[in-house]
CSV table of C-alpha atoms in Angstrom, one decimal:
chain,number,residue,atom,x,y,z
A,1,GLY,CA,31.9,-11.7,9.7
A,2,GLU,CA,30.7,-10.4,13.1
A,3,ASN,CA,27.8,-12.1,15.0
A,4,VAL,CA,25.8,-10.0,17.6
A,5,GLU,CA,23.5,-12.0,19.9
A,6,GLN,CA,20.9,-10.0,22.1
A,7,HIS,CA,19.0,-11.2,25.1
A,8,PRO,CA,16.2,-11.1,26.1
A,9,SER,CA,13.9,-10.9,23.1
A,10,THR,CA,11.1,-9.4,25.2
A,11,LEU,CA,11.4,-7.7,28.6
A,12,SER,CA,8.4,-6.5,30.7
A,13,VAL,CA,9.1,-4.2,33.8
A,14,GLN,CA,7.1,-2.2,36.2
A,15,GLU,CA,7.2,1.6,35.7
A,16,GLY,CA,10.1,2.8,37.9
A,17,ASP,CA,12.1,-0.4,37.7
A,18,SER,CA,15.3,-0.9,35.9
A,19,ALA,CA,15.8,-2.7,32.7
A,20,VAL,CA,19.0,-4.5,31.4
A,21,ILE,CA,19.5,-5.7,28.0
A,22,LYS,CA,22.6,-7.8,27.0
A,23,CYS,CA,24.5,-8.4,23.8
A,24,THR,CA,27.6,-10.4,22.8
A,25,TYR,CA,29.8,-10.1,19.8
A,26,SER,CA,32.2,-12.4,18.1
A,27,ASP,CA,34.8,-10.2,16.4
A,28,SER,CA,37.4,-8.9,18.8
A,29,ALA,CA,38.3,-6.2,16.4
A,30,SER,CA,34.9,-4.4,16.8
A,31,ASN,CA,35.6,-1.1,18.5
A,32,TYR,CA,32.2,0.7,18.5
A,33,PHE,CA,28.9,-0.4,20.1
A,34,PRO,CA,25.7,1.8,19.6
A,35,TRP,CA,22.3,1.2,20.9
A,36,TYR,CA,19.1,2.2,19.1
A,37,LYS,CA,15.6,2.6,20.1
A,38,GLN,CA,12.9,2.0,17.5
A,39,GLU,CA,9.3,2.9,18.1
A,40,LEU,CA,6.6,1.3,16.1
A,41,GLY,CA,6.6,2.2,12.3
A,42,LYS,CA,9.5,4.7,12.9
A,43,ARG,CA,13.3,4.6,12.2
A,44,PRO,CA,15.8,3.4,14.6
A,45,GLN,CA,17.5,6.3,16.7
A,46,LEU,CA,20.6,6.3,18.6
A,47,ILE,CA,20.2,6.5,22.2
A,48,ILE,CA,23.8,5.9,23.5
A,49,ASP,CA,27.1,4.5,22.1
A,50,ILE,CA,30.4,3.4,23.5
A,51,ARG,CA,33.8,3.0,22.0
A,52,SER,CA,36.3,0.3,23.0
A,53,ASN,CA,38.6,2.6,24.8
A,54,VAL,CA,35.8,3.2,27.5
A,55,GLY,CA,34.3,0.8,29.9
A,56,GLU,CA,31.1,2.6,30.7
A,57,LYS,CA,29.1,5.6,29.6
A,58,LYS,CA,26.0,7.3,31.1
A,59,ASP,CA,23.4,9.7,30.0
A,60,GLN,CA,20.9,10.5,32.5
A,61,ARG,CA,18.8,7.4,33.0
A,62,ILE,CA,20.7,5.4,30.4
A,63,ALA,CA,24.1,3.8,30.8
A,64,VAL,CA,26.1,1.3,28.5
A,65,THR,CA,28.9,-0.9,30.0
A,66,LEU,CA,31.4,-2.9,27.8
A,67,ASN,CA,33.6,-5.8,28.8
A,68,LYS,CA,36.1,-6.3,25.9
A,69,THR,CA,37.6,-9.3,27.3
A,70,ALA,CA,34.3,-11.2,27.5
A,71,LYS,CA,33.0,-9.5,24.3
A,72,HIS,CA,29.8,-8.3,25.9
A,73,PHE,CA,28.1,-5.0,26.3
A,74,SER,CA,24.9,-4.0,28.1
A,75,LEU,CA,22.2,-1.4,28.2
A,76,HIS,CA,20.9,-0.3,31.5
A,77,ILE,CA,17.8,1.8,31.8
A,78,THR,CA,16.9,3.0,35.3
A,79,GLU,CA,13.7,4.5,36.6
A,80,THR,CA,11.9,3.3,33.6
A,81,GLN,CA,8.8,5.2,32.2
A,82,PRO,CA,6.0,4.2,29.8
A,83,GLU,CA,7.6,6.2,27.0
A,84,ASP,CA,10.7,3.8,27.3
A,85,SER,CA,8.5,1.1,25.6
A,86,ALA,CA,9.9,0.3,22.3
A,87,VAL,CA,12.3,-2.2,20.5
A,88,TYR,CA,15.9,-1.7,21.4
A,89,PHE,CA,18.7,-2.9,19.2
A,90,CYS,CA,22.5,-3.3,19.9
A,91,ALA,CA,25.0,-3.2,17.1
A,92,ALA,CA,28.8,-3.7,16.6
A,93,SER,CA,31.3,-2.2,14.2
A,94,LYS,CA,34.9,-2.1,13.6
A,95,ASN,CA,35.2,0.5,11.1
A,96,PHE,CA,32.1,2.7,11.4
A,97,ASN,CA,30.7,1.9,7.9
A,98,LYS,CA,29.5,-1.8,8.4
A,99,PHE,CA,27.3,-2.4,11.5
A,100,TYR,CA,26.0,-5.8,12.6
A,101,PHE,CA,22.8,-5.7,14.8
A,102,GLY,CA,21.3,-7.9,17.3
A,103,SER,CA,17.9,-9.3,16.8
A,104,GLY,CA,16.2,-6.6,19.1
A,105,THR,CA,14.5,-6.6,22.6
A,106,LYS,CA,11.0,-5.5,22.9
A,107,LEU,CA,10.6,-3.6,26.1
A,108,ASN,CA,7.2,-3.1,27.8
A,109,VAL,CA,7.1,-0.7,30.7
A,110,LYS,CA,3.8,-1.2,32.6
A,111,PRO,CA,2.3,1.8,34.4
B,1,ASN,CA,19.4,19.8,7.2
B,2,ALA,CA,16.8,17.2,6.0
B,3,GLY,CA,19.2,14.5,7.0
B,4,VAL,CA,18.7,11.1,5.1
B,5,THR,CA,15.7,11.1,2.8
B,6,GLN,CA,14.2,7.9,1.3
B,7,THR,CA,11.7,7.6,-1.3
B,8,PRO,CA,9.2,6.1,-1.8
B,9,LYS,CA,7.7,5.5,1.6
B,10,PHE,CA,5.5,2.5,0.4
B,11,GLN,CA,5.8,0.4,-2.7
B,12,VAL,CA,4.1,-2.8,-4.0
B,13,LEU,CA,5.6,-4.7,-6.7
B,14,LYS,CA,4.8,-7.9,-8.6
B,15,THR,CA,7.4,-10.7,-8.6
B,16,GLY,CA,9.9,-10.1,-11.4
B,17,GLN,CA,9.4,-6.3,-11.5
B,18,SER,CA,12.4,-4.0,-11.0
B,19,MET,CA,12.6,-0.8,-9.1
B,20,THR,CA,15.0,1.6,-7.4
B,21,LEU,CA,14.9,2.8,-3.8
B,22,GLN,CA,16.2,6.4,-3.5
B,23,CYS,CA,18.4,7.6,-0.7
B,24,ALA,CA,19.9,11.0,-0.3
B,25,GLN,CA,21.8,12.7,2.4
B,26,ASP,CA,22.7,16.4,3.0
B,27,MET,CA,25.1,16.0,5.7
B,28,ASN,CA,28.2,15.5,3.6
B,29,HIS,CA,28.7,11.9,5.1
B,30,GLU,CA,31.3,9.7,3.6
B,31,TYR,CA,29.6,6.5,4.7
B,32,MET,CA,26.3,5.3,3.4
B,33,SER,CA,24.5,1.9,3.7
B,34,TRP,CA,21.4,0.0,3.1
B,35,TYR,CA,19.7,-2.3,5.6
B,36,ARG,CA,16.7,-4.5,5.5
B,37,GLN,CA,14.6,-5.3,8.6
B,38,ASP,CA,12.5,-8.3,9.0
B,39,PRO,CA,10.5,-9.2,12.0
B,40,GLY,CA,12.5,-10.9,14.7
B,41,MET,CA,15.9,-10.6,12.7
B,42,GLY,CA,17.1,-7.0,13.5
B,43,LEU,CA,18.6,-5.0,10.7
B,44,ARG,CA,20.9,-6.8,8.1
B,45,LEU,CA,23.4,-5.0,5.9
B,46,ILE,CA,22.7,-5.3,2.2
B,47,HIS,CA,25.4,-2.9,0.6
B,48,TYR,CA,27.5,-0.2,1.8
B,49,SER,CA,29.8,2.6,0.5
B,50,VAL,CA,32.8,4.3,2.0
B,51,GLY,CA,32.7,7.2,-0.5
B,52,ALA,CA,31.7,8.1,-4.0
B,53,GLY,CA,32.7,5.5,-6.5
B,54,ILE,CA,33.2,2.8,-3.8
B,55,THR,CA,30.7,0.1,-2.8
B,56,ASP,CA,30.9,-3.4,-1.4
B,57,GLN,CA,28.6,-6.3,-0.3
B,58,GLY,CA,27.1,-6.7,3.1
B,59,GLU,CA,25.4,-9.6,4.7
B,60,VAL,CA,22.7,-10.1,2.3
B,61,PRO,CA,23.6,-8.6,-1.1
B,62,ASN,CA,21.8,-11.1,-3.6
B,63,GLY,CA,19.2,-9.6,-5.6
B,64,TYR,CA,20.3,-6.1,-5.1
B,65,ASN,CA,22.6,-3.6,-6.9
B,66,VAL,CA,24.0,-0.3,-5.7
B,67,SER,CA,26.1,2.7,-7.1
B,68,ARG,CA,27.5,5.8,-5.6
B,69,SER,CA,28.2,8.4,-8.2
B,70,THR,CA,27.9,11.3,-5.8
B,71,THR,CA,28.5,11.8,-2.0
B,72,GLU,CA,24.9,12.6,-1.5
B,73,ASP,CA,23.0,9.7,-3.4
B,74,PHE,CA,23.1,6.0,-2.8
B,75,PRO,CA,20.2,4.2,-4.7
B,76,LEU,CA,19.4,0.6,-4.1
B,77,ARG,CA,18.2,-1.4,-7.2
B,78,LEU,CA,16.0,-4.5,-7.1
B,79,LEU,CA,16.8,-6.3,-10.2
B,80,SER,CA,13.9,-8.9,-10.3
B,81,ALA,CA,11.8,-8.6,-7.2
B,82,ALA,CA,10.9,-11.8,-5.3
B,83,PRO,CA,8.5,-12.3,-2.4
B,84,SER,CA,11.5,-12.8,-0.1
B,85,GLN,CA,12.4,-9.3,-0.7
B,86,THR,CA,9.3,-8.0,1.1
B,87,SER,CA,10.7,-6.0,4.0
B,88,VAL,CA,11.3,-2.6,5.4
B,89,TYR,CA,14.5,-0.9,3.8
B,90,PHE,CA,16.5,1.6,5.8
B,91,CYS,CA,19.2,3.7,4.2
B,92,ALA,CA,21.7,5.1,6.6
B,93,SER,CA,24.8,7.5,6.4
B,94,GLY,CA,27.6,8.5,8.8
B,95,THR,CA,31.1,9.4,9.6
B,96,TYR,CA,33.7,8.2,12.0
B,97,ASN,CA,32.5,10.8,14.4
B,98,SER,CA,28.8,10.6,13.7
B,99,PRO,CA,28.0,7.1,12.9
B,100,LEU,CA,24.7,5.8,11.4
B,101,HIS,CA,21.8,8.2,10.8
B,102,PHE,CA,18.7,6.2,9.4
B,103,GLY,CA,16.3,7.5,6.8
B,104,ASN,CA,12.6,6.9,7.6
B,105,GLY,CA,12.5,3.7,5.7
B,106,THR,CA,10.7,2.3,2.6
B,107,ARG,CA,8.1,-0.5,3.1
B,108,LEU,CA,8.2,-2.9,0.2
B,109,THR,CA,5.7,-5.6,-0.4
B,110,VAL,CA,6.4,-8.1,-3.4
B,111,THR,CA,3.4,-10.2,-4.5
């Protein structure tokens, strides 16, 4: 099956700085890569996703890049704000019904 | 739309007891799945379904059963609860164009 690894496990940045979280996957057939944000005690919520026919996608301060050859994808958050503090999960899927998740990154944005 | 509704929100079981976690969605999504979330381990797929009458195992299916008699409902049954099943359980639904919407979760403690 698919194996998704996520780094770092914790990330602390100063407000206004950028944050980058990286994931690798093992199954070259995976073709959909979402990112989820989870606040304490809440459900994971989709923040951005990318499909394998695209190399980069951006939504305001959030962007995701995908390198299919190297089998890795990254989440970039610019101009971080305290409300960006949460746990972020990457995931990979090849058929949109089975998802394999990374172990999560706890992002702390210091005011 | 209520989205994905899970009940109960909290449950405490004794070892050996059985119970059913309920999940319902009103978005007419064909895909439904169950994940468990344990600290430091991300979300792991228990069982999933690609349509009514069709279910399959995920990464960690042992000790759990599912059925999908309707498009809307996807209950998860714990046959004989064990302390190792203490976790937060998330139900999710989705389609090819709208993958993985999560419910609010069920926090289960097995003593």
